[in-house]
PDB file of C-alpha atoms in Angstrom:
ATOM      1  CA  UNK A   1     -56.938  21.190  47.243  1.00 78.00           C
ATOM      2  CA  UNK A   2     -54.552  24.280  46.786  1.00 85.00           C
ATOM      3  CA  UNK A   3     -51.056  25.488  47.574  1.00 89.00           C
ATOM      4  CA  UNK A   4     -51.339  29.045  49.354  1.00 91.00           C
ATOM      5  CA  UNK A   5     -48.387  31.168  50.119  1.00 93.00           C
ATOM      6  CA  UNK A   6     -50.835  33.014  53.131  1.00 95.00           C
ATOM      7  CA  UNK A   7     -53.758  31.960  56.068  1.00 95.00           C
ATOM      8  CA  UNK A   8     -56.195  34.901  57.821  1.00 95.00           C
ATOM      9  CA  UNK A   9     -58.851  32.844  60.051  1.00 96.00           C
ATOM     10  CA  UNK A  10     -62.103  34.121  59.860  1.00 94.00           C
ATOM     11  CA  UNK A  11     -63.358  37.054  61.462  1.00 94.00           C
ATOM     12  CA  UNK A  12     -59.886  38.085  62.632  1.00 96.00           C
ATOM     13  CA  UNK A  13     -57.117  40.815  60.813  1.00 96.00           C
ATOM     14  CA  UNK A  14     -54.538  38.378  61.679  1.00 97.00           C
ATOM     15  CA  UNK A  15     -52.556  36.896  58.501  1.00 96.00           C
ATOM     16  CA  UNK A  16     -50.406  33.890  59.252  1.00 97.00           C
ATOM     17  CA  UNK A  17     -47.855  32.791  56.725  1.00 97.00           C
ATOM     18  CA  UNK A  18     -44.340  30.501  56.734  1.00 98.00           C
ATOM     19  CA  UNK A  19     -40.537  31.730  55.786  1.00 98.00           C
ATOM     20  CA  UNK A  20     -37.427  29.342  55.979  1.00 98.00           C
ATOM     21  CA  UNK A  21     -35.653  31.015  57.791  1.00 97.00           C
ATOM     22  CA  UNK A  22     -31.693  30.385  56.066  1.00 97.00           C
ATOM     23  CA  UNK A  23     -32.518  31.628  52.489  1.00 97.00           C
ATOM     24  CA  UNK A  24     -36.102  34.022  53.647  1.00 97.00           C
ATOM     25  CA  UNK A  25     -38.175  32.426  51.104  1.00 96.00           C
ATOM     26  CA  UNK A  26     -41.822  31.897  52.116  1.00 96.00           C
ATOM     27  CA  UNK A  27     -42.997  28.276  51.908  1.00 97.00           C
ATOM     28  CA  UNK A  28     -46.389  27.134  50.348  1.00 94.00           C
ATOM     29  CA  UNK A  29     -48.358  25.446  52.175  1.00 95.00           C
ATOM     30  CA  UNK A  30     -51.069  22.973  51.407  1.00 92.00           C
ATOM     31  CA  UNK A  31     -54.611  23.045  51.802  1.00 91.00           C
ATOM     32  CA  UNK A  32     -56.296  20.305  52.272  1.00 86.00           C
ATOM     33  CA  UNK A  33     -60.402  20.635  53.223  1.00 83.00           C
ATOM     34  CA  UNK A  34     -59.855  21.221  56.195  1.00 88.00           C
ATOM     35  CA  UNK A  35     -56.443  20.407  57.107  1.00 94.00           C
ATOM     36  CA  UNK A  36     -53.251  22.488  56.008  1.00 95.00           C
ATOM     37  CA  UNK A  37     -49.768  21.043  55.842  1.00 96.00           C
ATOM     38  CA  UNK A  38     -46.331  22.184  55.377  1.00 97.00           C
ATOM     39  CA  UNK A  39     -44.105  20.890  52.885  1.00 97.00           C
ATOM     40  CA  UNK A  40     -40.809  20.726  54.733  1.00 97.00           C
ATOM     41  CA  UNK A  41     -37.147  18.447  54.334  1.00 96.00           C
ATOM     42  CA  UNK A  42     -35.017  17.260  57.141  1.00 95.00           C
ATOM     43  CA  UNK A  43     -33.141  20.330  58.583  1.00 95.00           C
ATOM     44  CA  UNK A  44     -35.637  22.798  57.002  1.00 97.00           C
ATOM     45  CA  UNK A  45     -35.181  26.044  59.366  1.00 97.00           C
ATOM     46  CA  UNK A  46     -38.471  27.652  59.332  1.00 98.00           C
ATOM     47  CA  UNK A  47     -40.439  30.287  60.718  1.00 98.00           C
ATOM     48  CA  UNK A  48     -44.747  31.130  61.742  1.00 98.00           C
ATOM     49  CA  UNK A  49     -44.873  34.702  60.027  1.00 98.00           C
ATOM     50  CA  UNK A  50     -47.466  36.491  61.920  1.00 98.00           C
ATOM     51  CA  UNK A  51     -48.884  39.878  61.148  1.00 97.00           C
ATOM     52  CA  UNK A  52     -50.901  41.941  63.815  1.00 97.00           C
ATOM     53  CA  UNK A  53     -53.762  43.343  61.486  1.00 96.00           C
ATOM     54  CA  UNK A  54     -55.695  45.155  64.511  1.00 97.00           C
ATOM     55  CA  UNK A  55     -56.164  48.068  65.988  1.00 96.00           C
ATOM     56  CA  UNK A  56     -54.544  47.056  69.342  1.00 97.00           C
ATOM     57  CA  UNK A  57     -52.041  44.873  70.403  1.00 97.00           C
ATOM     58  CA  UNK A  58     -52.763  41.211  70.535  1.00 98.00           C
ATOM     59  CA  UNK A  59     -51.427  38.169  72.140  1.00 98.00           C
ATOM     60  CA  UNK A  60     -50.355  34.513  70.486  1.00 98.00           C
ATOM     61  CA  UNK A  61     -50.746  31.824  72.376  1.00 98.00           C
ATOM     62  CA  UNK A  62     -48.107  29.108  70.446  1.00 98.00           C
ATOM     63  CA  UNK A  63     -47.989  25.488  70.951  1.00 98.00           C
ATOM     64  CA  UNK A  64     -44.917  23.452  68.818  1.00 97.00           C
ATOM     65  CA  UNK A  65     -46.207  19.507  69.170  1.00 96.00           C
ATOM     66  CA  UNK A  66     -48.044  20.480  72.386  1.00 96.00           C
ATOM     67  CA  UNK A  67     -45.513  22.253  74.169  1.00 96.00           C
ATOM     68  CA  UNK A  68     -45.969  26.342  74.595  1.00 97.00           C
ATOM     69  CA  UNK A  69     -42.997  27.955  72.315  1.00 95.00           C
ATOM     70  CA  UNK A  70     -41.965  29.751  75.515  1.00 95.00           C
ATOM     71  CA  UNK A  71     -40.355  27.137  78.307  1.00 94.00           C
ATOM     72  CA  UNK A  72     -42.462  26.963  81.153  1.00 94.00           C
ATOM     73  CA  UNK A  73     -45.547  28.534  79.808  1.00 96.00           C
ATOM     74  CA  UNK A  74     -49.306  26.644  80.308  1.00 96.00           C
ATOM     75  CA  UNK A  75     -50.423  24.328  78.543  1.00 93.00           C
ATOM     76  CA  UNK A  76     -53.309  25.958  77.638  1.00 96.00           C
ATOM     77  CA  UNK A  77     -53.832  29.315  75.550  1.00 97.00           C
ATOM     78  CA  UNK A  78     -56.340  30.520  77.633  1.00 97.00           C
ATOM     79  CA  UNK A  79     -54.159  30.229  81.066  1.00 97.00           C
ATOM     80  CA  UNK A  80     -51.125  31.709  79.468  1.00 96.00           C
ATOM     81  CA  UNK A  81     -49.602  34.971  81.138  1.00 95.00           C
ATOM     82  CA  UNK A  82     -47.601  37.601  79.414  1.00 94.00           C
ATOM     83  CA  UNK A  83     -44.392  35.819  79.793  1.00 94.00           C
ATOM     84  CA  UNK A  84     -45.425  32.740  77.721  1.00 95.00           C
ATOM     85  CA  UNK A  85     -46.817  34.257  74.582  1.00 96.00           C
ATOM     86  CA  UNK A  86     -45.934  36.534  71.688  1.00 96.00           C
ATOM     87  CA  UNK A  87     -46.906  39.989  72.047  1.00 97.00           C
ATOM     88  CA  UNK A  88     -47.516  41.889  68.696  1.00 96.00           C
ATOM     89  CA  UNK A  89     -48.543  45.703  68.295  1.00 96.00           C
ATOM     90  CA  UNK A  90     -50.756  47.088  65.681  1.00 97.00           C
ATOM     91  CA  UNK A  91     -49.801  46.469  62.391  1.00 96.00           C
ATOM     92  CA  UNK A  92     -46.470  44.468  63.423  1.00 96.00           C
ATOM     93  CA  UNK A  93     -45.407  41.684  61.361  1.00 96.00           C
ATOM     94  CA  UNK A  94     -42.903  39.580  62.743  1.00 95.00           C
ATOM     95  CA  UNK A  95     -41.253  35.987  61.907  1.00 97.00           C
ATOM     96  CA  UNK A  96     -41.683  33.131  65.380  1.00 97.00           C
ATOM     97  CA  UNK A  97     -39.004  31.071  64.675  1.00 96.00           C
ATOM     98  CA  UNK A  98     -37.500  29.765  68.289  1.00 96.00           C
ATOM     99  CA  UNK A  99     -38.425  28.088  71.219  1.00 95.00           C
ATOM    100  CA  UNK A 100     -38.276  30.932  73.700  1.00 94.00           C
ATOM    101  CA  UNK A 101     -36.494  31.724  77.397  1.00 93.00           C
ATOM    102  CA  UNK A 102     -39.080  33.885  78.908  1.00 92.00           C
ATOM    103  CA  UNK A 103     -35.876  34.883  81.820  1.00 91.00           C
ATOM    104  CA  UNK A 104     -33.046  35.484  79.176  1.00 91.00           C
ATOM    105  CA  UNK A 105     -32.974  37.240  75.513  1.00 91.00           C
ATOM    106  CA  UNK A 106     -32.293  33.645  73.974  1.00 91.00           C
ATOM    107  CA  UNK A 107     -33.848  30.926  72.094  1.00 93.00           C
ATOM    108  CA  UNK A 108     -33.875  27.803  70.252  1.00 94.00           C
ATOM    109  CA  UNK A 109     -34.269  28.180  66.290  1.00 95.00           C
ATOM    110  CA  UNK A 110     -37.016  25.729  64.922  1.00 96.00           C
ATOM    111  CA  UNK A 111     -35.963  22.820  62.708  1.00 96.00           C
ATOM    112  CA  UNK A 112     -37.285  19.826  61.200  1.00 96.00           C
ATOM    113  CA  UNK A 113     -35.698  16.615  62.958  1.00 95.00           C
ATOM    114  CA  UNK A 114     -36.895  13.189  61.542  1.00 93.00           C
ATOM    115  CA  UNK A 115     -39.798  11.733  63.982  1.00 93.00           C
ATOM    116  CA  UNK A 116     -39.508   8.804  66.853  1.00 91.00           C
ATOM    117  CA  UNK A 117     -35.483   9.222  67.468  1.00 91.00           C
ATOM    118  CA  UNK A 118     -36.048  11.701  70.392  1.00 92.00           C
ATOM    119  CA  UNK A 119     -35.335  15.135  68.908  1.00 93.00           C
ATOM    120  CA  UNK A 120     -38.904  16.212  68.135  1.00 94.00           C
ATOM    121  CA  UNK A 121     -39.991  18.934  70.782  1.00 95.00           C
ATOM    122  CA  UNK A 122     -43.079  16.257  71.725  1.00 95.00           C
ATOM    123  CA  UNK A 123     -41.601  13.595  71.867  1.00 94.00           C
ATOM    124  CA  UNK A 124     -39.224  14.251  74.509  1.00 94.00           C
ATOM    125  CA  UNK A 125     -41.275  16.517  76.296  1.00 94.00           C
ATOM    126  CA  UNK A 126     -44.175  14.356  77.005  1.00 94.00           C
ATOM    127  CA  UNK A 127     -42.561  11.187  75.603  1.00 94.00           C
ATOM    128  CA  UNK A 128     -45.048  10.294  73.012  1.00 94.00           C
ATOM    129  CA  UNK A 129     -45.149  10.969  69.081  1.00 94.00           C
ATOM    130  CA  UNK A 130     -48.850  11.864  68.966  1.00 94.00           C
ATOM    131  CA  UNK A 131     -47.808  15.380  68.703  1.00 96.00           C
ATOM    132  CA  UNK A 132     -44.800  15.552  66.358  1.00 95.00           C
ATOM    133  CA  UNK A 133     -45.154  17.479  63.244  1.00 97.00           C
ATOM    134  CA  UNK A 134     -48.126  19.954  64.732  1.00 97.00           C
ATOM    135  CA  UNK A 135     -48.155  24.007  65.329  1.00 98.00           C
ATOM    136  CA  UNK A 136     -51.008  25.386  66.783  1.00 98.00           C
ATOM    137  CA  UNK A 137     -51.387  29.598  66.910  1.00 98.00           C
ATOM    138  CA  UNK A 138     -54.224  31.219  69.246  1.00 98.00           C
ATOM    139  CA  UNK A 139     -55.046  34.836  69.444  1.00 98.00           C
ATOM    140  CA  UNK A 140     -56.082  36.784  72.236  1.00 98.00           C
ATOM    141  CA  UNK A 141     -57.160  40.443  72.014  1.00 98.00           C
ATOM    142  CA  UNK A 142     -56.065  43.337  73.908  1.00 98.00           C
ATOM    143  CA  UNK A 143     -58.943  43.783  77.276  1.00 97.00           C
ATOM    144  CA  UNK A 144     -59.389  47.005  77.065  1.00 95.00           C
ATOM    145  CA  UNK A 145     -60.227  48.365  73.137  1.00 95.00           C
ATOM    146  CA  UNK A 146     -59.269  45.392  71.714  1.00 95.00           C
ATOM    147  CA  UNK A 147     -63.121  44.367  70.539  1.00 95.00           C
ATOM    148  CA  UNK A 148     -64.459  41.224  70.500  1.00 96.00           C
ATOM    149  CA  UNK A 149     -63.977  37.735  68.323  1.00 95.00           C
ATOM    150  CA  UNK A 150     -66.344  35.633  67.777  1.00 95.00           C
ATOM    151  CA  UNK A 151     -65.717  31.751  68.351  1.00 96.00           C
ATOM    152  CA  UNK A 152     -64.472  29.690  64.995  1.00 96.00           C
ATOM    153  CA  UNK A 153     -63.312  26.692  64.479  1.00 95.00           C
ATOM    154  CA  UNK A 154     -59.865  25.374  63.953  1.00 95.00           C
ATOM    155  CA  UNK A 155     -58.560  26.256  60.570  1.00 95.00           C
ATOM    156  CA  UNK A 156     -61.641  28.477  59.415  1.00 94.00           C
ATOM    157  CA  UNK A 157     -60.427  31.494  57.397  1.00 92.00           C
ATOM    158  CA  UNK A 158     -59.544  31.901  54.000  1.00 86.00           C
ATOM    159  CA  UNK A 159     -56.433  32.030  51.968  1.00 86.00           C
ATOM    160  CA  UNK A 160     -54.524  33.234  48.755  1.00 73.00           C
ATOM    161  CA  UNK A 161     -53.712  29.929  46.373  1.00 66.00           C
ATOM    162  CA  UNK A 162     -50.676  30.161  44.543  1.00 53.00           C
ATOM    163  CA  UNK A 163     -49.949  31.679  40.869  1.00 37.00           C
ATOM    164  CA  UNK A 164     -51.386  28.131  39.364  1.00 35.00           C
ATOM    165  CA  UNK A 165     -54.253  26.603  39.169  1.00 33.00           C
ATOM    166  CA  UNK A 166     -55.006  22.585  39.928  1.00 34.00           C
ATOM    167  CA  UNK A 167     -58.225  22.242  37.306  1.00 33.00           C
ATOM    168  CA  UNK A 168     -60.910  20.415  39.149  1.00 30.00           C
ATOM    169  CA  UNK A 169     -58.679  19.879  41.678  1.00 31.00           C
ATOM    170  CA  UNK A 170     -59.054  23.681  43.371  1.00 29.00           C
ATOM    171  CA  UNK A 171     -61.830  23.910  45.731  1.00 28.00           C
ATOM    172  CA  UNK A 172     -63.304  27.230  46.800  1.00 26.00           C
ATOM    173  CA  UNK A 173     -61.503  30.184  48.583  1.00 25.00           C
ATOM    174  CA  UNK A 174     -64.459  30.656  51.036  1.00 28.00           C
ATOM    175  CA  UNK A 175     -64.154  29.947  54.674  1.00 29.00           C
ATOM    176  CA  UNK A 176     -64.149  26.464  55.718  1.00 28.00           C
ATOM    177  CA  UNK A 177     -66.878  25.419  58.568  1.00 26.00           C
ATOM    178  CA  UNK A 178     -67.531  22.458  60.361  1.00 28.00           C
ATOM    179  CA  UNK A 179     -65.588  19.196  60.668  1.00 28.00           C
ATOM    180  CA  UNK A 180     -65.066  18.158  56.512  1.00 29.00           C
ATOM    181  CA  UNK A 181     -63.335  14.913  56.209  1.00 30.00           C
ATOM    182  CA  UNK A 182     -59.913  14.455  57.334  1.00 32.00           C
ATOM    183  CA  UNK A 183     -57.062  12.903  55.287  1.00 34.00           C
ATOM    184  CA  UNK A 184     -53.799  11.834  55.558  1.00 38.00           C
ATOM    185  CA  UNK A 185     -51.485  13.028  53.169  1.00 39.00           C
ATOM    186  CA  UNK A 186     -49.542   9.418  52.954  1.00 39.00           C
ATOM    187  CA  UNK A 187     -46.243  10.259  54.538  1.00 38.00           C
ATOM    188  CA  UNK A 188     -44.336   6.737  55.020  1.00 45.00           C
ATOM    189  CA  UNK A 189     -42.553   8.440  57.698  1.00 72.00           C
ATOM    190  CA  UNK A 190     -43.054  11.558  59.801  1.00 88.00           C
ATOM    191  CA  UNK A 191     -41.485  14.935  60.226  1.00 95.00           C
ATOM    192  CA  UNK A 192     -41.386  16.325  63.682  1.00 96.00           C
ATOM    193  CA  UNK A 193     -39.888  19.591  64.821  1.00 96.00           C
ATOM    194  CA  UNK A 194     -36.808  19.960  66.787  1.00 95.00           C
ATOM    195  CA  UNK A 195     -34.507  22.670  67.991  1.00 94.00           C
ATOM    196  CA  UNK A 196     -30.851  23.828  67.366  1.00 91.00           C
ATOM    197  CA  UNK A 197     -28.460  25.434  69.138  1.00 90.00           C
ATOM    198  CA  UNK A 198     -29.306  28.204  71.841  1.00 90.00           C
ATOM    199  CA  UNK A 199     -29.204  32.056  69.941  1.00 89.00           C
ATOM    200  CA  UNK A 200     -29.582  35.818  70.936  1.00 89.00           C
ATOM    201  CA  UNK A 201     -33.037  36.454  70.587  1.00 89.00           C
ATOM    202  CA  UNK A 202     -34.746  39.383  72.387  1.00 89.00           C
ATOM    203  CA  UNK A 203     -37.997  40.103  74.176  1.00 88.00           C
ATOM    204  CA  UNK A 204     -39.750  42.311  76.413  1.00 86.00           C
ATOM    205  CA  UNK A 205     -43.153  42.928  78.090  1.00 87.00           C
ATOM    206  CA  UNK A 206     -45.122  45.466  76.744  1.00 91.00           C
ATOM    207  CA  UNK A 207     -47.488  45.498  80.035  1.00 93.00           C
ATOM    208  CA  UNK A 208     -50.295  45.257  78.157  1.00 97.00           C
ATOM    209  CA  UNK A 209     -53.195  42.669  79.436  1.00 97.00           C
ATOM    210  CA  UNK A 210     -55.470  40.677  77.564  1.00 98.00           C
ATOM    211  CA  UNK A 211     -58.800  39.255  77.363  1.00 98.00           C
ATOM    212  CA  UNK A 212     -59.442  35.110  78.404  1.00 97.00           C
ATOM    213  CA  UNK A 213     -61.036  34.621  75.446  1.00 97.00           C
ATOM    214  CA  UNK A 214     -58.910  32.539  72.576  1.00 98.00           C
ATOM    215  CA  UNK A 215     -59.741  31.522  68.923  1.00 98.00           C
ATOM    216  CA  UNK A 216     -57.747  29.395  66.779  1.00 98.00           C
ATOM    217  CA  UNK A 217     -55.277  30.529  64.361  1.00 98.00           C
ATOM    218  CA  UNK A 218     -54.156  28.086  62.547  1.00 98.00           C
ATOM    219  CA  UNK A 219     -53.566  24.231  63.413  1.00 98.00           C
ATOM    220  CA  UNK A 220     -50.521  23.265  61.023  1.00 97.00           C
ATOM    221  CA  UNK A 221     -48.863  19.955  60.461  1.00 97.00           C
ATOM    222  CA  UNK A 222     -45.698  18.861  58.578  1.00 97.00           C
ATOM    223  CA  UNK A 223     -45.148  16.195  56.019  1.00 96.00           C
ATOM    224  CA  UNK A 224     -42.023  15.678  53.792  1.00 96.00           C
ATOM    225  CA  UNK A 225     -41.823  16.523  50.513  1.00 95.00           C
ATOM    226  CA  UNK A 226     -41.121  13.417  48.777  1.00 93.00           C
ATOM    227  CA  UNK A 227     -43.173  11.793  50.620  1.00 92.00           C
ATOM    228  CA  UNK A 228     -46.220  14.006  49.068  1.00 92.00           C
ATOM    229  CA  UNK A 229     -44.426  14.579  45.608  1.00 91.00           C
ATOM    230  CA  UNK A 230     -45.763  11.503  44.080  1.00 89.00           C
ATOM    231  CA  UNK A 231     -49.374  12.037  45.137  1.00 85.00           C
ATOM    232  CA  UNK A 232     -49.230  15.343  44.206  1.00 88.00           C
ATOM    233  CA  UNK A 233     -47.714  14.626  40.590  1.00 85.00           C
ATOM    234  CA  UNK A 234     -50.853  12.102  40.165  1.00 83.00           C
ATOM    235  CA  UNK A 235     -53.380  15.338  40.774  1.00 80.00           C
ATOM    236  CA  UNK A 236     -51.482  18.180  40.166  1.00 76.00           C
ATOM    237  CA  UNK A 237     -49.940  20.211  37.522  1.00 73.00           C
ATOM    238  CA  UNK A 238     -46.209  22.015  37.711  1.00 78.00           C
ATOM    239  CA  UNK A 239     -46.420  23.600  41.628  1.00 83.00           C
ATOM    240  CA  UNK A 240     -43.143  25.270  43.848  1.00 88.00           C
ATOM    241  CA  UNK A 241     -42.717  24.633  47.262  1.00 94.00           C
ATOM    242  CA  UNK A 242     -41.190  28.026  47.742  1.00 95.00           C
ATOM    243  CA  UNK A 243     -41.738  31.452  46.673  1.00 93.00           C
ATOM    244  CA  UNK A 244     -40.534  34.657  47.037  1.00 93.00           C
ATOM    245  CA  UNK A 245     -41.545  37.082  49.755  1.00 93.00           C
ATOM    246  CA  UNK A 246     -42.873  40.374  48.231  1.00 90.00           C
ATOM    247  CA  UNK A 247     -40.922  43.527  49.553  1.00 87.00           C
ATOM    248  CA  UNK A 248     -44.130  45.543  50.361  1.00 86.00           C
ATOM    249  CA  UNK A 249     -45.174  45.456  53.745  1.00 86.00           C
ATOM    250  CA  UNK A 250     -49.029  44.224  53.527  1.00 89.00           C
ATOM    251  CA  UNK A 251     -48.010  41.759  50.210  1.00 90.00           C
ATOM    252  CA  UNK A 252     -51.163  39.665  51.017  1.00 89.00           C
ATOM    253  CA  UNK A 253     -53.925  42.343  50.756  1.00 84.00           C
ATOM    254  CA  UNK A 254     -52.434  42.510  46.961  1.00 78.00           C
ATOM    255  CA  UNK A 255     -52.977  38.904  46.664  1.00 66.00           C
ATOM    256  CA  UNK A 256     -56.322  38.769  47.819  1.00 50.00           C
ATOM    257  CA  UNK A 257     -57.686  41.343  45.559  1.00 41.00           C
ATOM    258  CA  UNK A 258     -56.384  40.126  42.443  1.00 39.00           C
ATOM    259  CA  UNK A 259     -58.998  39.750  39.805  1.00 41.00           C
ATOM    260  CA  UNK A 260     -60.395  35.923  39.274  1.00 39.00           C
ATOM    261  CA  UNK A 261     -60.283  34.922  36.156  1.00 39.00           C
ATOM    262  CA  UNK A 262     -59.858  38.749  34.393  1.00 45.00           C
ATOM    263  CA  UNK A 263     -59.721  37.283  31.100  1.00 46.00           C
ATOM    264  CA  UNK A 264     -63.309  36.342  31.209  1.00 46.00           C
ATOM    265  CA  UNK A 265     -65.389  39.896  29.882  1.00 51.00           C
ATOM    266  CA  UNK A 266     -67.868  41.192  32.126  1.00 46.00           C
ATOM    267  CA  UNK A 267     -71.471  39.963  32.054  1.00 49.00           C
ATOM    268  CA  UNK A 268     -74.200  42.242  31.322  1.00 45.00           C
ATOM    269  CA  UNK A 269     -76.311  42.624  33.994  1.00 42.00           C
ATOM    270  CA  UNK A 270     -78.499  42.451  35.852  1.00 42.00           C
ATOM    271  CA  UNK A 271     -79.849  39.315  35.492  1.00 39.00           C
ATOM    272  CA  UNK A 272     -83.516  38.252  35.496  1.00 41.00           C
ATOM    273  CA  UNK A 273     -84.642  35.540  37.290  1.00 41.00           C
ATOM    274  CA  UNK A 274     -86.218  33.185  34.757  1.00 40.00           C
ATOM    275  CA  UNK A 275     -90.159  33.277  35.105  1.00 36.00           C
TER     276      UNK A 275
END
């Protein structure tokens, strides 16, 4: 178990990460085996900070409680068209934040709505709560010199923990494979995601087309703070739901190569195998 402040799924130069979007402080999110929430309060504005880490543009493919982030766009990432996902250049890194008009620069800024009184994005699109709470971000590669992904599985990748250590508590940065057991994080009530008022946002296709093929992202849900603060006091020491963005543009490749555990002195090597 771990807060981390970034996601990159395996096999893929795509870094995910989460901003609220009023004060632009990123938001920790917390890994769970397999599973990775998001921390949030009723009327959180927030924001899917994606960055484009290859070598030709790529396509996202987002779903907010089931419904594609642009209105009328498939239900499924492999069927959508150019109008109904995100189109990112090389090296772009840019903040999703609203549901999208694909005919009209405008959109709907994301916000957390309490769950089963008909504001969540699910629930009164398909009239059900099964969904509320959930993000889901594909990727699809550019057809022609975009290379090739192989498949994963839903939240498989690797990520940065925070500046503090849980203990015991901290399992291993590798990537995560397989179906580990799922757990609930004990929310007595649920967070869903909503929409406010219609705002200028802008968009354009980029004419670019892209391969069927799409692999998983990053498969988010959202739970309230308080509702996870006293299981997290039980198991945890001092933790910050927040923290602050660095300025530099690839702030993540910083994190990930910091030293582990640099106080220890290097080992004399090599080692022998015992005989």
């Amino acid at each position: 178990m771990e807060f981390v402040n970034f996601w990159r799924p395996a096999g893929s130069n795509t870094v995910v990460f989460m901003e609220d979007t009023k004060t632009g402080l990123g938001l920790s999110m917390l890994r769970w085996g397999n599973e990775i929430y998001l921390p949030v309060e009723e009327g959180l504005n927030f924001g899917i900070g994606i960055h484009n880490g290859h070598s030709n543009f790529t396509a996202y493919p987002i779903f907010i409680e089931a419904k594609n982030l642009w209105d009328g766009g498939q239900n499924e990432p492999e069927a959508c068209d150019t109008d109904h996902m995100w189109e990112f250049r090389a090296g772009q890194t840019q903040i999703v934040d609203k549901l999208m008009d694909p005919h009209s620069p405008t959109g709907r800024p994301l916000q957390i709505v309490p769950k089963g009184q008909g504001y969540g994005v699910g629930e009164s699109t398909f009239g059900t709560t099964a969904f509320d709470g959930q993000i889901r971000v594909y990727e699809r590669l550019a057809l022609f010199g975009g290379g090739y992904q192989a498949p994963r599985h839903t939240n498989e990748g690797y990520s940065s923990p925070t500046l503090e250590s849980f203990g015991g508590q901290v399992k291993g940065l590798g990537g995560t494979r397989g179906a580990s057991s799922t757990r609930s994080a004990g929310a007595t009530r649920g967070a869903a995601i909503g929409a406010g008022a219609e705002v200028r946002q802008d968009h354009h296709d980029t004419g670019v087309r892209y391969q069927v093929q799409s692999e998983p992202v990053i498969f988010l849900r959202m739970e309230y703070r308080d509702a996870l603060h006293p299981f997290l006091q039980s198991v945890m020491g001092p933790w910050q739901w927040t923290f602050r963005i660095p300025s530099n543009s690839y702030w993540w490749n910083e994190m990930v190569s910091t030293p582990v555990s640099p106080q220890v002195p290097l080992a004399p090597g090599p080692h022998l195998p015992r005989r």
